PDB file of C-alpha atoms in Angstrom:
ATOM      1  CA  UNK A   1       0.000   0.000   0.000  1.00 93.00           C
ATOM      2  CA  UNK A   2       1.437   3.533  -1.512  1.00 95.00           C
ATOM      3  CA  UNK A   3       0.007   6.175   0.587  1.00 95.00           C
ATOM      4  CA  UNK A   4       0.209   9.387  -1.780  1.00 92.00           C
ATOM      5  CA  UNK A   5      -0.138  13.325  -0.186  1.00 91.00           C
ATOM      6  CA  UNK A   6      -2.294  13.928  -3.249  1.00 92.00           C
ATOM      7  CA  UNK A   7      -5.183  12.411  -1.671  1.00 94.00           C
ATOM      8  CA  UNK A   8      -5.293   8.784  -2.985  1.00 95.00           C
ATOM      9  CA  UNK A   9      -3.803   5.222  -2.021  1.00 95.00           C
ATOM     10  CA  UNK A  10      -2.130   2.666  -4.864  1.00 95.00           C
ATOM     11  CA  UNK A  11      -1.226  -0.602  -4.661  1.00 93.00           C
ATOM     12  CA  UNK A  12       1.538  -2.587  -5.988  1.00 91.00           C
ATOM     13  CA  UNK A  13       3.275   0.710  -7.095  1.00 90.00           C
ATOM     14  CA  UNK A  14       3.221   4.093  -6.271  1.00 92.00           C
ATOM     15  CA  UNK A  15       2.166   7.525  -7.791  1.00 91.00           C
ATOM     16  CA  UNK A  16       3.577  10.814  -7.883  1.00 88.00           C
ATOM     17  CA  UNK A  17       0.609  12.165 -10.319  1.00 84.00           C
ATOM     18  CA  UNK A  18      -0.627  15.377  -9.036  1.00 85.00           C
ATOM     19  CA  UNK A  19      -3.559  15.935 -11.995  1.00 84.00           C
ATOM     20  CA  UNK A  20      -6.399  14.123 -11.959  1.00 84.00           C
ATOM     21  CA  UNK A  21      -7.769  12.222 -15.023  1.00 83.00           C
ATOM     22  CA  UNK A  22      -9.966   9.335 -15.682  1.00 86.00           C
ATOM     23  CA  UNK A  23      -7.210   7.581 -17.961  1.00 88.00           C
ATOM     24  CA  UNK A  24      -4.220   8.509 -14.217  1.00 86.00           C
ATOM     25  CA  UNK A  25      -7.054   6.989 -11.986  1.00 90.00           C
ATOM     26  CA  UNK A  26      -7.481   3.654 -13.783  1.00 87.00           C
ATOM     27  CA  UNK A  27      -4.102   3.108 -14.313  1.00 89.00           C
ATOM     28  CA  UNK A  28      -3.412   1.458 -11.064  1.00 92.00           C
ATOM     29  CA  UNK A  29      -4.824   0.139  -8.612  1.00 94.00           C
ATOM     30  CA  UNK A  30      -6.397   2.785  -6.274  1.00 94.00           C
ATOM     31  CA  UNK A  31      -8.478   4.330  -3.991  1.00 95.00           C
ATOM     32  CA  UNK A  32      -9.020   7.951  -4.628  1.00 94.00           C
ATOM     33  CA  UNK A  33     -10.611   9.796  -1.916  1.00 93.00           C
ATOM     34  CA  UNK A  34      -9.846  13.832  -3.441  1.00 92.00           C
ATOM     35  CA  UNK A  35      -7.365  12.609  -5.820  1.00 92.00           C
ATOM     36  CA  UNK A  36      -6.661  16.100  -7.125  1.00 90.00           C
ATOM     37  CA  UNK A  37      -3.046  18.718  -6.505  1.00 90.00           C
ATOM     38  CA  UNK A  38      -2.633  18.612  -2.675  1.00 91.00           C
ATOM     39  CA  UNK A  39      -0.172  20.632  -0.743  1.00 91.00           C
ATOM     40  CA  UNK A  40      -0.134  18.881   2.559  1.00 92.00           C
ATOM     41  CA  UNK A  41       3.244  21.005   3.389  1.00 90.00           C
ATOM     42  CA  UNK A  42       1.346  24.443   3.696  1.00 85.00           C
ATOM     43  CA  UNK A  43      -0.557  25.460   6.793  1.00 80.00           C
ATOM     44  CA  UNK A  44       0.674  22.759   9.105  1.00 87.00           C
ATOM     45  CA  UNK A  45      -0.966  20.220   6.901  1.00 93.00           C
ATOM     46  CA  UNK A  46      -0.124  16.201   7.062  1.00 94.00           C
ATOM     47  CA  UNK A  47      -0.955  13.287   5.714  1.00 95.00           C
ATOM     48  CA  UNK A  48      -1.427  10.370   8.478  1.00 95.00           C
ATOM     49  CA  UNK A  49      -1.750   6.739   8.821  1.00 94.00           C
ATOM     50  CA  UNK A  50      -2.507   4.762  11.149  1.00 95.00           C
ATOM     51  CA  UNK A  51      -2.807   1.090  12.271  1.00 94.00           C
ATOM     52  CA  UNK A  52      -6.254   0.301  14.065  1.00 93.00           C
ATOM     53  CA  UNK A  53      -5.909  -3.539  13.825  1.00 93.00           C
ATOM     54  CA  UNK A  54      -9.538  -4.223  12.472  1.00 94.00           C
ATOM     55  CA  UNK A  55      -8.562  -1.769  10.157  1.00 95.00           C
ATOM     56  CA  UNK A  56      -6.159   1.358   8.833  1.00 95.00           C
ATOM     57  CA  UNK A  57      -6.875   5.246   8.698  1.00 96.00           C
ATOM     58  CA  UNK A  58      -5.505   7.607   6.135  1.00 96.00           C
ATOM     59  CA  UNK A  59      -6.120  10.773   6.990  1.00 96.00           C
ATOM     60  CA  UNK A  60      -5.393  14.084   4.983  1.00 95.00           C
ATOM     61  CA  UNK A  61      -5.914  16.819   8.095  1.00 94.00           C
ATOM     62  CA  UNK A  62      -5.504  20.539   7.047  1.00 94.00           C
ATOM     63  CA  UNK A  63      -4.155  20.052   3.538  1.00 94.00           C
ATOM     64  CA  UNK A  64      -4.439  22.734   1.270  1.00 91.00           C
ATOM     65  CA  UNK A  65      -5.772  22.146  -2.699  1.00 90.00           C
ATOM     66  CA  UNK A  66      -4.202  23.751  -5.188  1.00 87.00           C
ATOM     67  CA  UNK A  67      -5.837  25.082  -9.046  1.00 80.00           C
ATOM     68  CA  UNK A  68      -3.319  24.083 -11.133  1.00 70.00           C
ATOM     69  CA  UNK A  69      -5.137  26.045 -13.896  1.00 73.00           C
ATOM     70  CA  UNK A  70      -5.430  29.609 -11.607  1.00 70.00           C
ATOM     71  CA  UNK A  71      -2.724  29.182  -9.021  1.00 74.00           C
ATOM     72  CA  UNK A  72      -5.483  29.705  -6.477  1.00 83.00           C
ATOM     73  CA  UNK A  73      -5.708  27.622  -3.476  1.00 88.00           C
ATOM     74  CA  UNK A  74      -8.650  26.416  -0.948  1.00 88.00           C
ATOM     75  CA  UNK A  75      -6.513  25.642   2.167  1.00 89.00           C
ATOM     76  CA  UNK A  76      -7.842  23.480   5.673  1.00 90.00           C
ATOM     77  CA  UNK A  77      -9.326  20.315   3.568  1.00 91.00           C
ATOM     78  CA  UNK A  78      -9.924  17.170   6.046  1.00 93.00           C
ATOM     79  CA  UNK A  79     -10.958  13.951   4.344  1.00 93.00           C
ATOM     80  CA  UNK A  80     -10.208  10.169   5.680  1.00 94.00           C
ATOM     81  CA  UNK A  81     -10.309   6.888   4.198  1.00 95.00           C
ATOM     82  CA  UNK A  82     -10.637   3.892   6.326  1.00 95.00           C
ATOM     83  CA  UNK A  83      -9.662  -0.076   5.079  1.00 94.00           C
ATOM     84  CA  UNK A  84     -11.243  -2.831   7.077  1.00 95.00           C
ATOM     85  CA  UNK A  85     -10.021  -5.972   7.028  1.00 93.00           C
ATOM     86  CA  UNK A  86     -13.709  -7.221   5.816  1.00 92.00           C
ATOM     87  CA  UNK A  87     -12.698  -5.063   2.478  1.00 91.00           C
ATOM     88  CA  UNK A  88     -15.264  -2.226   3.588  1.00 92.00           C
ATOM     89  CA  UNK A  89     -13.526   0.892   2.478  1.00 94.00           C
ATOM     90  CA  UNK A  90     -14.898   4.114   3.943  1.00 93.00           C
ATOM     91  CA  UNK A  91     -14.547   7.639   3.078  1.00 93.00           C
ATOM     92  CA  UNK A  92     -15.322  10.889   4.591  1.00 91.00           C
ATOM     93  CA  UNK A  93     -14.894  14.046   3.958  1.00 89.00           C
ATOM     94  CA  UNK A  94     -14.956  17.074   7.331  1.00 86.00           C
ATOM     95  CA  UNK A  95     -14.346  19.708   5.404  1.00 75.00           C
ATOM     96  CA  UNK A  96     -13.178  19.280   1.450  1.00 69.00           C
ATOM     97  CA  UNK A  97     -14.237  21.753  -1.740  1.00 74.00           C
ATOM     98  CA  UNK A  98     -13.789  20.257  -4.545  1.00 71.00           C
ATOM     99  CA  UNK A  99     -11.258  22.134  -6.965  1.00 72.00           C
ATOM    100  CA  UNK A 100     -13.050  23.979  -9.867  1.00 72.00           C
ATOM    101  CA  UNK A 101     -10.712  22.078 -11.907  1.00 68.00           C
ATOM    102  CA  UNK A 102     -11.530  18.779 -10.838  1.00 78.00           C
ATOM    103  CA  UNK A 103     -10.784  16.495  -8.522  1.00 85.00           C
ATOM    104  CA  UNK A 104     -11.795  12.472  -8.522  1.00 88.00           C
ATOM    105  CA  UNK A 105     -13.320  10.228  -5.601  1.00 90.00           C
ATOM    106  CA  UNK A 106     -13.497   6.209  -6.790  1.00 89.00           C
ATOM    107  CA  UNK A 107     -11.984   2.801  -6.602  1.00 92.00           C
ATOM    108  CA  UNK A 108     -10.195   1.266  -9.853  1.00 91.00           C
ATOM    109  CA  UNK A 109      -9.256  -1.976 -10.619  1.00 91.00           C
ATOM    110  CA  UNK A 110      -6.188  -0.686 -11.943  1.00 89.00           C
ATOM    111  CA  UNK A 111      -7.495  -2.367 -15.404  1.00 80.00           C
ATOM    112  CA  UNK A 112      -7.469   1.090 -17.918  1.00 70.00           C
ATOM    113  CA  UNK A 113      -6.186  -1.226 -21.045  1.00 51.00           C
ATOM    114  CA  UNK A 114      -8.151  -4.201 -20.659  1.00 49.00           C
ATOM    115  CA  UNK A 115     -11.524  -1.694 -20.012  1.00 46.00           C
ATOM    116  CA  UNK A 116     -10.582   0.584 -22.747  1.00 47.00           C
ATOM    117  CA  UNK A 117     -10.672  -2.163 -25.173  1.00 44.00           C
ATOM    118  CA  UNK A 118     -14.050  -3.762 -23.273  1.00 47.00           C
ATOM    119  CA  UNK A 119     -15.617  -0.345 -23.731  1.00 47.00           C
ATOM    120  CA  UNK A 120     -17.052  -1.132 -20.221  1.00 43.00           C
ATOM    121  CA  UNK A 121     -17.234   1.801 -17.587  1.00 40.00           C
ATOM    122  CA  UNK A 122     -15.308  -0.275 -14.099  1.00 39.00           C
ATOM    123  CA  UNK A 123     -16.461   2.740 -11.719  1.00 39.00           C
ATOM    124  CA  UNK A 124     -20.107   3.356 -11.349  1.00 38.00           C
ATOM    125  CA  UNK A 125     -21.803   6.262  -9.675  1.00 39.00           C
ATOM    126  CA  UNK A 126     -24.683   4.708  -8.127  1.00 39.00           C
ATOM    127  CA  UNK A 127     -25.978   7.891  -5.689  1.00 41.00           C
ATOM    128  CA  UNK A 128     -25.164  11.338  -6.030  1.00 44.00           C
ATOM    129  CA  UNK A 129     -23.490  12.852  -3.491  1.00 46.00           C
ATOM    130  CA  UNK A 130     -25.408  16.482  -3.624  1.00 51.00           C
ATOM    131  CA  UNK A 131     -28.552  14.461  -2.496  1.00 50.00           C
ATOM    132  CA  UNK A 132     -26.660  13.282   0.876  1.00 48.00           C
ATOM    133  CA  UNK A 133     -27.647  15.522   3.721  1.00 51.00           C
ATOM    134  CA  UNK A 134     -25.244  17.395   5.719  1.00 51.00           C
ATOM    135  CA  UNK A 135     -24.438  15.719   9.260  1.00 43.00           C
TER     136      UNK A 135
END
């Protein structure tokens, strides 16, 4: 497990892509939780893990997102993924705006070649997340 400060997890390899795109997300396999340009080193940001034993925590407290497009930045973003040992994988999100240039939240199978030539979609939005209520 690749932990990556711009707000995703791989497997098998890791990433240093900082720009989201469909074709960078299903490259590998990962778990994007704001996989967009993250600055974790501004404003006392960090990226942190940690070992629950049912379970792990990555957590991406503070971090600021940067517009690669504008410069501009929205700083103090907290989201959290959590990987249970049952293969639940949770996400949440305290307080993250998404970049006006895009950012991406998914799984992939890490399959982009083999789905390209399928012509089958591998991540499916099945609820969207505007009709969630605030907690």
């Amino acid at each position: 497990m690749f932990v990556g400060s711009n707000g995703y997890i791989t497997f098998e390899a890791a990433d240093m892509n900082y720009l989201p795109s469909e074709q960078s997300h299903r490259s590998k396999k990962r778990i994007s939780v704001m996989f967009t340009d993250v600055d974790p080193t501004e404003s006392g940001g960090e990226v942190q893990f940690a070992d629950l034993n049912s379970a792990v925590a990555v957590t991406w407290r503070n971090v600021t997102l940067r517009q690669p497009d504008d410069h501009s930045k929205i700083p103090n973003q907290t989201f959290q993924t959590i990987l249970f040992k049952d293969g639940t994988i949770w996400m949440g999100f305290e307080s993250a705006l998404q970049p006006e240039s895009g950012a991406i939240i998914g799984l992939s199978s890490g399959a982009a070649e083999r789905t390209q030539q399928q012509g089958k979609p591998r991540i499916q939005v099945t609820r969207n997340l505007d009709s969630i209520q605030e907690c």
